[in-house]
């Protein structure tokens, strides 16, 4: 179940706020939606490996000091710093300290111990000189002057103190977190339960793949892009298929979706001609606001609640679905999953090699190919940019983000790009 959202209703809040629903800035719509989001309340204890990609529901507290012992950062010899002189000093090697096999004695005046990376620094010693700097003749080891007290020694608890928060609630568990948690000897963690997201496509023209197309019909591709984007975000997806533009069938689909999911996403049916229809249904089942976002592509967008479920009504055009998903739905789903802080969307500056026609007054998300040439990031558009041309998305590795206030872009101008893929 979703925790109770903001006590103000969506329609009340939208009236209280001063905005133009016919020209809603991207950032404002995003911020508005955000006020109604709070993380799901369910959590589960899972074995460490199964936590990959999930969100920590509780702080991970370190039960130990990391590192557990004072140890060497280098292969070399360890000694009392005070025994090293300003010039060459020769000390006597009295034993060895290997990682996992410490030297158990104590180092005294004029003595040193052979030590390897990760080896425990013996009692009495406080400094390590790397082996490349020492000269060995039998047990007589000579060190040059200029060493520093404490060099190459990692103190116990230097990375993490016992009882400290190793990872805070809200962190996404990536490979680094798996390793960090394992390094503390913890084999199980609490994670938020997956978000349940139901989605369906609307439109009489849509046909499921596997069936032949009649005149004027098209295959439903939005459910596939949505499936992909939602699955990658770690959501539990409930694909409800294609729903006809029929009031009774649509009403039932909305009801069913609202009953079983935390979030309901639809594509199509929010453009001017169709919005009234959805609005009437929502007045019955929940509440909704409709915006014409000052952006391209992806102008119409609906946000609301169906019972306790959050509702996102995305436009029908295949590229618009993806752009509005990345700009509005992605962060909302991460917040509902309990992610905190939200990951920063990588933005880079790049030289745009294609001229772009653009009207000021709206944010444009052109699909681009970012590449590196002579150490400089450059970007070009992926050809035709129609909102129905999915190939423009498929060829892209970034959005070229052209802000509200800018107009035409000349070739050679610097633009901001939102990178779609990163290091996995
Ligand atoms: P709509 O927002 O319903 O007016 O749809 C806008 C455009 O997107 C129309 O050309 C639709 O045929 C197309 N469209 C709507 N839904 C889908 C879908 N699920 N898959 C592919 N194209 C779609
Ligand atoms: Mg439609």
Short mmCIF file of C-alpha atoms and ligand atoms in Angstrom, two decimals:
data_model
loop_
_atom_site.label_atom_id
_atom_site.label_comp_id
_atom_site.label_asym_id
_atom_site.label_seq_id
_atom_site.Cartn_x
_atom_site.Cartn_y
_atom_site.Cartn_z
CA UNK A 1 0.00 0.00 0.00
CA UNK A 2 1.11 3.54 -0.64
CA UNK A 3 1.56 5.67 2.46
CA UNK A 4 -1.00 8.49 2.62
CA UNK A 5 0.09 11.27 0.32
CA UNK A 6 -0.09 14.96 0.94
CA UNK A 7 -3.41 15.81 2.67
CA UNK A 8 -4.22 18.45 0.06
CA UNK A 9 -6.01 16.95 -2.90
CA UNK A 10 -4.43 17.20 -6.32
CA UNK A 11 -7.15 19.40 -7.74
CA UNK A 12 -7.15 21.66 -4.66
CA UNK A 13 -3.40 22.03 -4.87
CA UNK A 14 -3.49 22.76 -8.57
CA UNK A 15 -6.08 25.52 -7.96
CA UNK A 16 -4.06 26.96 -5.09
CA UNK A 17 -0.96 27.08 -7.25
CA UNK A 18 -0.67 29.83 -9.76
CA UNK A 19 0.12 28.27 -13.12
CA UNK A 20 -1.13 28.08 -16.65
CA UNK A 21 -2.23 24.51 -17.46
CA UNK A 22 -1.86 25.30 -21.14
CA UNK A 23 1.81 26.19 -20.86
CA UNK A 24 3.19 24.34 -17.87
CA UNK A 25 7.00 24.49 -17.52
CA UNK A 26 8.70 21.09 -17.21
CA UNK A 27 10.31 21.89 -13.84
CA UNK A 28 7.07 23.15 -12.36
CA UNK A 29 5.08 20.06 -13.34
CA UNK A 30 7.83 17.86 -11.93
CA UNK A 31 7.84 19.77 -8.63
CA UNK A 32 4.05 19.67 -8.42
CA UNK A 33 3.95 15.89 -8.86
CA UNK A 34 6.72 15.51 -6.30
CA UNK A 35 4.61 17.00 -3.50
CA UNK A 36 2.25 14.01 -3.71
CA UNK A 37 4.88 11.28 -3.51
CA UNK A 38 6.07 9.31 -0.51
CA UNK A 39 7.82 5.93 -0.42
CA UNK A 40 5.93 2.63 -0.31
CA UNK A 41 5.74 1.34 3.24
CA UNK A 42 6.38 -2.38 2.77
CA UNK A 43 9.84 -3.87 3.24
CA UNK A 44 11.47 -7.28 3.20
CA UNK A 45 14.67 -8.86 4.54
CA UNK A 46 16.60 -10.34 1.64
CA UNK A 47 19.86 -12.22 1.23
CA UNK A 48 22.63 -9.83 0.20
CA UNK A 49 22.93 -10.87 -3.45
CA UNK A 50 19.17 -10.46 -3.97
CA UNK A 51 19.43 -6.84 -2.82
CA UNK A 52 21.13 -5.80 -6.08
CA UNK A 53 19.07 -3.01 -7.69
CA UNK A 54 16.76 -2.72 -4.66
CA UNK A 55 16.51 0.22 -2.27
CA UNK A 56 17.66 0.02 1.35
CA UNK A 57 14.69 0.42 3.70
CA UNK A 58 16.88 0.74 6.83
CA UNK A 59 20.32 2.15 7.56
CA UNK A 60 23.13 -0.39 7.40
CA UNK A 61 25.11 0.03 10.62
CA UNK A 62 28.69 -1.15 10.74
CA UNK A 63 29.09 -3.87 13.39
CA UNK A 64 32.89 -3.60 13.17
CA UNK A 65 35.76 -1.22 12.57
CA UNK A 66 36.90 -1.14 8.94
CA UNK A 67 39.73 -1.92 8.65
CA UNK A 68 39.61 -4.07 11.73
CA UNK A 69 43.34 -3.65 12.51
CA UNK A 70 46.04 -1.17 11.86
CA UNK A 71 47.61 -2.53 8.66
CA UNK A 72 50.06 -1.79 5.92
CA UNK A 73 49.09 -0.12 2.62
CA UNK A 74 52.32 -1.34 0.96
CA UNK A 75 54.78 -4.20 0.70
CA UNK A 76 57.88 -3.16 2.69
CA UNK A 77 59.20 -3.00 6.24
CA UNK A 78 57.61 -1.59 9.39
CA UNK A 79 59.44 0.02 12.31
CA UNK A 80 59.34 2.71 15.03
CA UNK A 81 59.58 6.06 13.26
CA UNK A 82 61.90 7.39 15.96
CA UNK A 83 64.53 4.80 14.95
CA UNK A 84 64.86 6.31 11.46
CA UNK A 85 67.51 8.98 11.11
CA UNK A 86 67.87 11.96 8.78
CA UNK A 87 70.27 9.94 6.59
CA UNK A 88 70.54 6.18 5.91
CA UNK A 89 69.56 3.95 8.85
CA UNK A 90 70.11 0.20 9.07
CA UNK A 91 67.66 -1.86 11.17
CA UNK A 92 67.52 -5.60 11.91
CA UNK A 93 64.67 -7.66 10.47
CA UNK A 94 63.17 -9.82 13.24
CA UNK A 95 60.21 -11.45 11.45
CA UNK A 96 57.39 -11.08 8.91
CA UNK A 97 53.75 -9.93 8.93
CA UNK A 98 51.67 -11.32 6.08
CA UNK A 99 48.02 -10.44 5.37
CA UNK A 100 46.11 -12.93 7.51
CA UNK A 101 49.29 -14.10 9.32
CA UNK A 102 50.44 -11.39 11.71
CA UNK A 103 53.81 -11.06 13.44
CA UNK A 104 52.95 -11.70 17.06
CA UNK A 105 55.97 -10.16 18.77
CA UNK A 106 56.73 -6.55 19.61
CA UNK A 107 59.11 -4.29 17.69
CA UNK A 108 61.86 -2.76 19.78
CA UNK A 109 64.63 -0.24 19.24
CA UNK A 110 66.70 -0.84 16.09
CA UNK A 111 64.32 -3.49 14.78
CA UNK A 112 62.00 -3.84 11.79
CA UNK A 113 59.55 -6.44 10.44
CA UNK A 114 59.02 -7.44 6.83
CA UNK A 115 55.38 -6.55 6.06
CA UNK A 116 53.01 -7.09 3.13
CA UNK A 117 49.94 -5.13 2.02
CA UNK A 118 47.10 -5.79 4.47
CA UNK A 119 49.50 -7.25 7.06
CA UNK A 120 48.87 -6.16 10.67
CA UNK A 121 51.32 -3.47 11.83
CA UNK A 122 52.92 -5.04 14.97
CA UNK A 123 52.86 -3.50 18.43
CA UNK A 124 55.47 -0.79 18.79
CA UNK A 125 55.68 0.00 15.05
CA UNK A 126 54.02 3.06 13.55
CA UNK A 127 55.54 3.52 10.08
CA UNK A 128 55.98 1.49 6.86
CA UNK A 129 58.71 2.09 4.27
CA UNK A 130 57.93 0.63 0.86
CA UNK A 131 60.28 -2.12 -0.32
CA UNK A 132 61.43 -0.18 -3.40
CA UNK A 133 63.11 2.34 -1.09
CA UNK A 134 64.99 -0.18 1.09
CA UNK A 135 68.25 -2.10 0.58
CA UNK A 136 68.52 -5.59 2.04
CA UNK A 137 71.69 -7.47 2.96
CA UNK A 138 70.61 -10.59 4.85
CA UNK A 139 68.72 -9.39 7.92
CA UNK A 140 70.21 -5.90 7.74
CA UNK A 141 67.79 -3.52 6.05
CA UNK A 142 68.86 0.02 5.19
CA UNK A 143 66.34 2.86 4.77
CA UNK A 144 67.04 6.34 3.38
CA UNK A 145 66.17 9.49 5.32
CA UNK A 146 63.10 11.66 4.65
CA UNK A 147 60.43 9.20 5.85
CA UNK A 148 57.27 10.47 7.57
CA UNK A 149 55.72 9.22 10.82
CA UNK A 150 52.67 7.00 10.12
CA UNK A 151 53.28 6.75 6.37
CA UNK A 152 51.69 3.80 4.54
CA UNK A 153 49.78 2.75 7.66
CA UNK A 154 45.98 2.34 7.52
CA UNK A 155 44.49 2.95 10.96
CA UNK A 156 41.79 0.65 12.40
CA UNK A 157 38.36 2.19 11.76
CA UNK A 158 39.82 4.59 9.19
CA UNK A 159 37.12 3.72 6.61
CA UNK A 160 34.28 3.13 9.06
CA UNK A 161 33.90 3.10 12.83
CA UNK A 162 31.92 0.40 14.62
CA UNK A 163 28.35 1.72 15.07
CA UNK A 164 28.59 4.25 12.23
CA UNK A 165 26.02 4.38 9.41
CA UNK A 166 27.74 2.56 6.58
CA UNK A 167 24.86 3.09 4.12
CA UNK A 168 21.78 5.19 4.71
CA UNK A 169 18.21 4.16 4.03
CA UNK A 170 17.21 5.14 0.50
CA UNK A 171 20.43 4.05 -1.17
CA UNK A 172 20.15 1.92 -4.29
CA UNK A 173 22.21 -1.23 -3.88
CA UNK A 174 24.76 -1.38 -6.69
CA UNK A 175 27.77 -3.69 -6.99
CA UNK A 176 29.82 -1.32 -4.77
CA UNK A 177 27.19 -1.49 -2.02
CA UNK A 178 27.04 -5.30 -2.26
CA UNK A 179 30.79 -5.37 -1.64
CA UNK A 180 30.69 -2.80 1.13
CA UNK A 181 27.94 -4.64 2.99
CA UNK A 182 29.82 -7.92 2.54
CA UNK A 183 32.98 -6.30 3.92
CA UNK A 184 31.07 -5.70 7.16
CA UNK A 185 30.17 -9.38 7.40
CA UNK A 186 26.45 -8.66 6.88
CA UNK A 187 24.57 -11.25 4.83
CA UNK A 188 21.01 -9.86 4.88
CA UNK A 189 19.51 -6.39 4.46
CA UNK A 190 16.08 -4.70 4.56
CA UNK A 191 14.86 -3.39 1.23
CA UNK A 192 11.65 -1.70 0.14
CA UNK A 193 9.21 -3.96 -1.62
CA UNK A 194 9.09 -3.49 -5.39
CA UNK A 195 6.68 -0.91 -6.74
CA UNK A 196 3.71 -2.43 -8.57
CA UNK A 197 3.07 -0.58 -11.81
CA UNK A 198 0.06 -1.40 -14.03
CA UNK A 199 -0.03 0.01 -17.54
CA UNK A 200 -2.15 -0.17 -20.64
CA UNK A 201 -2.36 1.44 -24.06
CA UNK A 202 -5.49 3.16 -25.28
CA UNK A 203 -6.59 3.49 -28.89
CA UNK A 204 -8.95 1.80 -31.35
CA UNK A 205 -6.17 1.77 -33.95
CA UNK A 206 -3.83 -0.41 -31.88
CA UNK A 207 -3.15 -4.05 -32.65
CA UNK A 208 -1.14 -6.55 -30.60
CA UNK A 209 1.88 -8.04 -32.33
CA UNK A 210 1.13 -11.45 -33.79
CA UNK A 211 -2.07 -10.24 -35.45
CA UNK A 212 -2.30 -8.83 -39.00
CA UNK A 213 -2.89 -5.11 -39.48
CA UNK A 214 -6.06 -3.88 -41.17
CA UNK A 215 -6.15 -0.50 -42.96
CA UNK A 216 -5.36 2.36 -40.59
CA UNK A 217 -4.17 0.11 -37.79
CA UNK A 218 -0.74 0.13 -36.15
CA UNK A 219 1.08 -2.15 -33.76
CA UNK A 220 1.10 -1.18 -30.12
CA UNK A 221 4.71 -0.33 -29.37
CA UNK A 222 4.24 1.79 -26.25
CA UNK A 223 3.63 -1.19 -24.01
CA UNK A 224 7.02 -2.55 -25.01
CA UNK A 225 8.96 0.63 -24.33
CA UNK A 226 7.09 1.01 -21.04
CA UNK A 227 7.80 -2.60 -20.14
CA UNK A 228 11.49 -1.96 -20.76
CA UNK A 229 11.74 1.33 -18.90
CA UNK A 230 9.76 0.06 -15.91
CA UNK A 231 11.62 -3.24 -15.67
CA UNK A 232 14.96 -1.46 -15.77
CA UNK A 233 13.81 0.68 -12.85
CA UNK A 234 13.14 -2.49 -10.85
CA UNK A 235 9.34 -2.21 -10.88
CA UNK A 236 6.97 -5.15 -10.76
CA UNK A 237 5.11 -4.67 -14.05
CA UNK A 238 1.47 -5.53 -14.71
CA UNK A 239 0.81 -5.31 -18.45
CA UNK A 240 -2.93 -4.84 -18.97
CA UNK A 241 -2.83 -4.82 -22.76
CA UNK A 242 -4.68 -2.56 -25.18
CA UNK A 243 -7.91 -0.91 -24.05
CA UNK A 244 -10.41 0.36 -26.64
CA UNK A 245 -11.57 3.98 -26.65
CA UNK A 246 -14.86 2.89 -25.09
CA UNK A 247 -16.11 4.57 -21.89
CA UNK A 248 -17.32 1.43 -20.11
CA UNK A 249 -14.24 -0.68 -20.96
CA UNK A 250 -11.90 2.17 -20.09
CA UNK A 251 -13.62 2.77 -16.76
CA UNK A 252 -13.28 -0.88 -15.83
CA UNK A 253 -9.60 -0.91 -16.83
CA UNK A 254 -8.85 2.17 -14.69
CA UNK A 255 -10.71 0.65 -11.73
CA UNK A 256 -8.91 -2.69 -12.01
CA UNK A 257 -5.53 -1.02 -12.38
CA UNK A 258 -6.12 1.28 -9.39
CA UNK A 259 -7.07 -1.72 -7.24
CA UNK A 260 -3.97 -3.78 -7.92
CA UNK A 261 -1.17 -1.27 -8.42
CA UNK A 262 0.72 1.51 -6.67
CA UNK A 263 1.03 3.35 -9.96
CA UNK A 264 -1.08 3.30 -13.13
CA UNK A 265 0.42 4.46 -16.42
CA UNK A 266 -1.50 4.83 -19.66
CA UNK A 267 -0.46 6.02 -23.08
CA UNK A 268 -2.76 7.89 -25.43
CA UNK A 269 -6.08 9.52 -24.66
CA UNK A 270 -4.79 12.74 -23.07
CA UNK A 271 -4.71 14.96 -26.16
CA UNK A 272 -7.29 17.75 -26.44
CA UNK A 273 -9.84 15.61 -28.29
CA UNK A 274 -9.72 12.73 -25.84
CA UNK A 275 -8.91 14.32 -22.50
CA UNK A 276 -12.49 15.20 -21.55
CA UNK A 277 -13.35 11.58 -21.71
CA UNK A 278 -10.58 10.54 -19.29
CA UNK A 279 -11.36 13.53 -17.09
CA UNK A 280 -14.96 12.42 -16.63
CA UNK A 281 -13.80 8.96 -15.64
CA UNK A 282 -11.27 10.36 -13.19
CA UNK A 283 -13.84 12.60 -11.55
CA UNK A 284 -15.66 9.37 -10.77
CA UNK A 285 -12.69 7.23 -9.73
CA UNK A 286 -10.24 9.72 -8.28
CA UNK A 287 -8.87 13.02 -9.46
CA UNK A 288 -6.64 14.29 -12.17
CA UNK A 289 -5.00 17.41 -13.57
CA UNK A 290 -4.28 17.86 -17.25
CA UNK A 291 -1.46 19.96 -18.54
CA UNK A 292 -0.11 21.05 -21.84
CA UNK A 293 3.54 21.00 -20.91
CA UNK A 294 5.73 23.66 -22.50
CA UNK A 295 7.90 20.98 -24.07
CA UNK A 296 8.45 19.12 -27.31
CA UNK A 297 7.78 16.32 -27.80
CA UNK A 298 5.25 15.30 -25.16
CA UNK A 299 2.87 18.18 -24.77
CA UNK A 300 -0.18 16.64 -23.10
CA UNK A 301 0.31 15.01 -19.71
CA UNK A 302 -2.09 13.98 -16.97
CA UNK A 303 -1.29 13.30 -13.33
CA UNK A 304 -3.70 12.19 -10.65
CA UNK A 305 -4.87 9.49 -8.26
CA UNK A 306 -7.13 6.52 -8.87
CA UNK A 307 -8.09 5.53 -5.36
CA UNK A 308 -4.68 5.28 -3.68
CA UNK A 309 -2.74 4.66 -6.87
CA UNK A 310 -0.81 7.41 -8.62
CA UNK A 311 -1.84 7.93 -12.21
CA UNK A 312 0.28 9.14 -15.12
CA UNK A 313 -1.51 9.71 -18.41
CA UNK A 314 1.21 9.92 -21.06
CA UNK A 315 0.70 11.04 -24.64
CA UNK A 316 0.23 8.39 -27.31
CA UNK A 317 3.09 9.21 -29.63
CA UNK A 318 5.86 6.66 -29.11
CA UNK A 319 8.69 9.17 -28.65
CA UNK A 320 6.54 11.38 -26.41
CA UNK A 321 5.91 8.38 -24.16
CA UNK A 322 9.62 7.89 -23.64
CA UNK A 323 10.46 11.56 -23.21
CA UNK A 324 7.66 12.20 -20.69
CA UNK A 325 8.56 8.99 -18.87
CA UNK A 326 12.18 10.06 -18.46
CA UNK A 327 11.31 13.65 -17.53
CA UNK A 328 8.41 13.04 -15.12
CA UNK A 329 7.72 9.40 -14.34
CA UNK A 330 11.23 8.10 -13.70
CA UNK A 331 12.01 10.34 -10.73
CA UNK A 332 8.49 9.89 -9.37
CA UNK A 333 8.89 6.10 -9.41
CA UNK A 334 12.31 6.31 -7.78
CA UNK A 335 10.83 8.46 -5.00
CA UNK A 336 7.97 6.00 -4.51
CA UNK A 337 10.52 3.18 -4.36
CA UNK A 338 12.15 4.99 -1.44
CA UNK A 339 15.26 6.21 -3.29
CA UNK A 340 16.87 9.14 -1.49
CA UNK A 341 18.66 11.23 -2.54
CA UNK A 342 17.51 10.94 -6.15
CA UNK A 343 20.37 10.14 -8.53
CA UNK A 344 21.51 13.20 -10.46
CA UNK A 345 20.66 13.05 -14.13
CA UNK A 346 23.99 13.35 -15.94
CA UNK A 347 24.11 16.57 -17.96
CA UNK A 348 27.08 17.33 -20.20
CA UNK A 349 28.02 20.29 -22.32
CA UNK A 350 28.73 19.38 -25.93
CA UNK A 351 29.27 21.12 -29.23
CA UNK A 352 26.24 20.68 -31.44
CA UNK A 353 27.34 19.89 -34.98
CA UNK A 354 23.86 20.19 -36.53
CA UNK A 355 21.85 23.41 -36.71
CA UNK A 356 18.50 23.05 -34.92
CA UNK A 357 15.33 25.06 -35.51
CA UNK A 358 13.65 25.89 -32.24
CA UNK A 359 10.95 28.28 -31.04
CA UNK A 360 11.58 29.93 -27.65
CA UNK A 361 9.02 29.30 -24.90
CA UNK A 362 9.29 25.56 -24.48
CA UNK A 363 11.89 22.95 -23.59
CA UNK A 364 12.86 20.66 -26.43
CA UNK A 365 14.31 17.18 -26.10
CA UNK A 366 15.95 16.41 -29.41
CA UNK A 367 17.34 12.94 -29.76
CA UNK A 368 21.09 13.05 -30.22
CA UNK A 369 24.24 11.02 -30.70
CA UNK A 370 26.99 12.10 -28.33
CA UNK A 371 30.55 11.29 -29.35
CA UNK A 372 34.07 12.22 -28.42
CA UNK A 373 36.31 13.83 -31.04
CA UNK A 374 39.86 14.92 -30.19
CA UNK A 375 38.93 14.99 -26.52
CA UNK A 376 35.86 17.21 -27.09
CA UNK A 377 32.25 16.09 -26.62
CA UNK A 378 30.21 16.65 -29.74
CA UNK A 379 26.60 15.87 -30.48
CA UNK A 380 24.49 15.57 -33.61
CA UNK A 381 20.75 15.00 -33.97
CA UNK A 382 19.55 11.54 -34.98
CA UNK A 383 17.82 12.73 -38.16
CA UNK A 384 14.05 13.12 -38.39
CA UNK A 385 12.66 14.20 -35.03
CA UNK A 386 8.91 13.51 -35.39
CA UNK A 387 7.31 12.34 -32.16
CA UNK A 388 6.14 9.18 -33.86
CA UNK A 389 9.62 8.21 -35.12
CA UNK A 390 10.93 5.69 -32.60
CA UNK A 391 14.10 5.21 -34.61
CA UNK A 392 15.13 8.69 -33.42
CA UNK A 393 15.13 7.28 -29.87
CA UNK A 394 16.70 3.99 -30.81
CA UNK A 395 19.63 5.72 -32.56
CA UNK A 396 20.09 8.16 -29.68
CA UNK A 397 22.38 7.94 -26.68
CA UNK A 398 21.30 11.32 -25.30
CA UNK A 399 18.68 14.02 -25.30
CA UNK A 400 19.85 17.39 -26.54
CA UNK A 401 18.10 19.57 -23.99
CA UNK A 402 17.19 22.98 -25.37
CA UNK A 403 15.82 25.18 -22.61
CA UNK A 404 12.69 27.37 -22.67
CA UNK A 405 14.45 30.63 -23.39
CA UNK A 406 16.66 29.62 -26.33
CA UNK A 407 15.77 29.90 -30.00
CA UNK A 408 17.47 28.45 -33.09
CA UNK A 409 20.77 26.69 -32.52
CA UNK A 410 23.63 27.25 -34.95
CA UNK A 411 26.06 24.48 -35.80
CA UNK A 412 29.05 24.86 -33.46
CA UNK A 413 27.01 26.16 -30.50
CA UNK A 414 27.42 24.59 -27.08
CA UNK A 415 24.34 22.70 -25.86
CA UNK A 416 23.44 20.65 -22.82
CA UNK A 417 22.85 16.93 -23.25
CA UNK A 418 21.17 14.46 -20.94
CA UNK A 419 23.00 11.16 -21.24
CA UNK A 420 20.75 8.12 -21.62
CA UNK A 421 23.25 5.38 -20.85
CA UNK A 422 26.11 5.22 -18.41
CA UNK A 423 28.53 2.75 -16.90
CA UNK A 424 26.45 -0.28 -15.94
P1 LIG B 1 -3.18 9.90 -28.94
O1 LIG B 1 -2.37 10.57 -27.88
O2 LIG B 1 -4.01 8.80 -28.42
O3 LIG B 1 -3.94 10.91 -29.72
O4 LIG B 1 -2.12 9.25 -29.95
C1 LIG B 1 -1.17 10.03 -30.64
C2 LIG B 1 -0.50 9.20 -31.71
O5 LIG B 1 0.22 8.14 -31.12
C3 LIG B 1 -1.45 8.56 -32.71
O6 LIG B 1 -0.85 8.60 -33.97
C4 LIG B 1 -1.55 7.15 -32.21
O7 LIG B 1 -1.89 6.23 -33.23
C5 LIG B 1 -0.18 6.87 -31.67
N1 LIG B 1 -0.22 5.87 -30.61
C6 LIG B 1 -1.05 5.90 -29.55
N2 LIG B 1 -0.84 4.82 -28.77
C7 LIG B 1 0.13 4.10 -29.36
C8 LIG B 1 0.79 2.88 -29.01
N3 LIG B 1 0.45 2.21 -27.92
N4 LIG B 1 1.75 2.42 -29.83
C9 LIG B 1 2.10 3.13 -30.93
N5 LIG B 1 1.52 4.28 -31.30
C10 LIG B 1 0.54 4.77 -30.53
MG1 LIG B 2 -5.68 7.74 -29.02
#
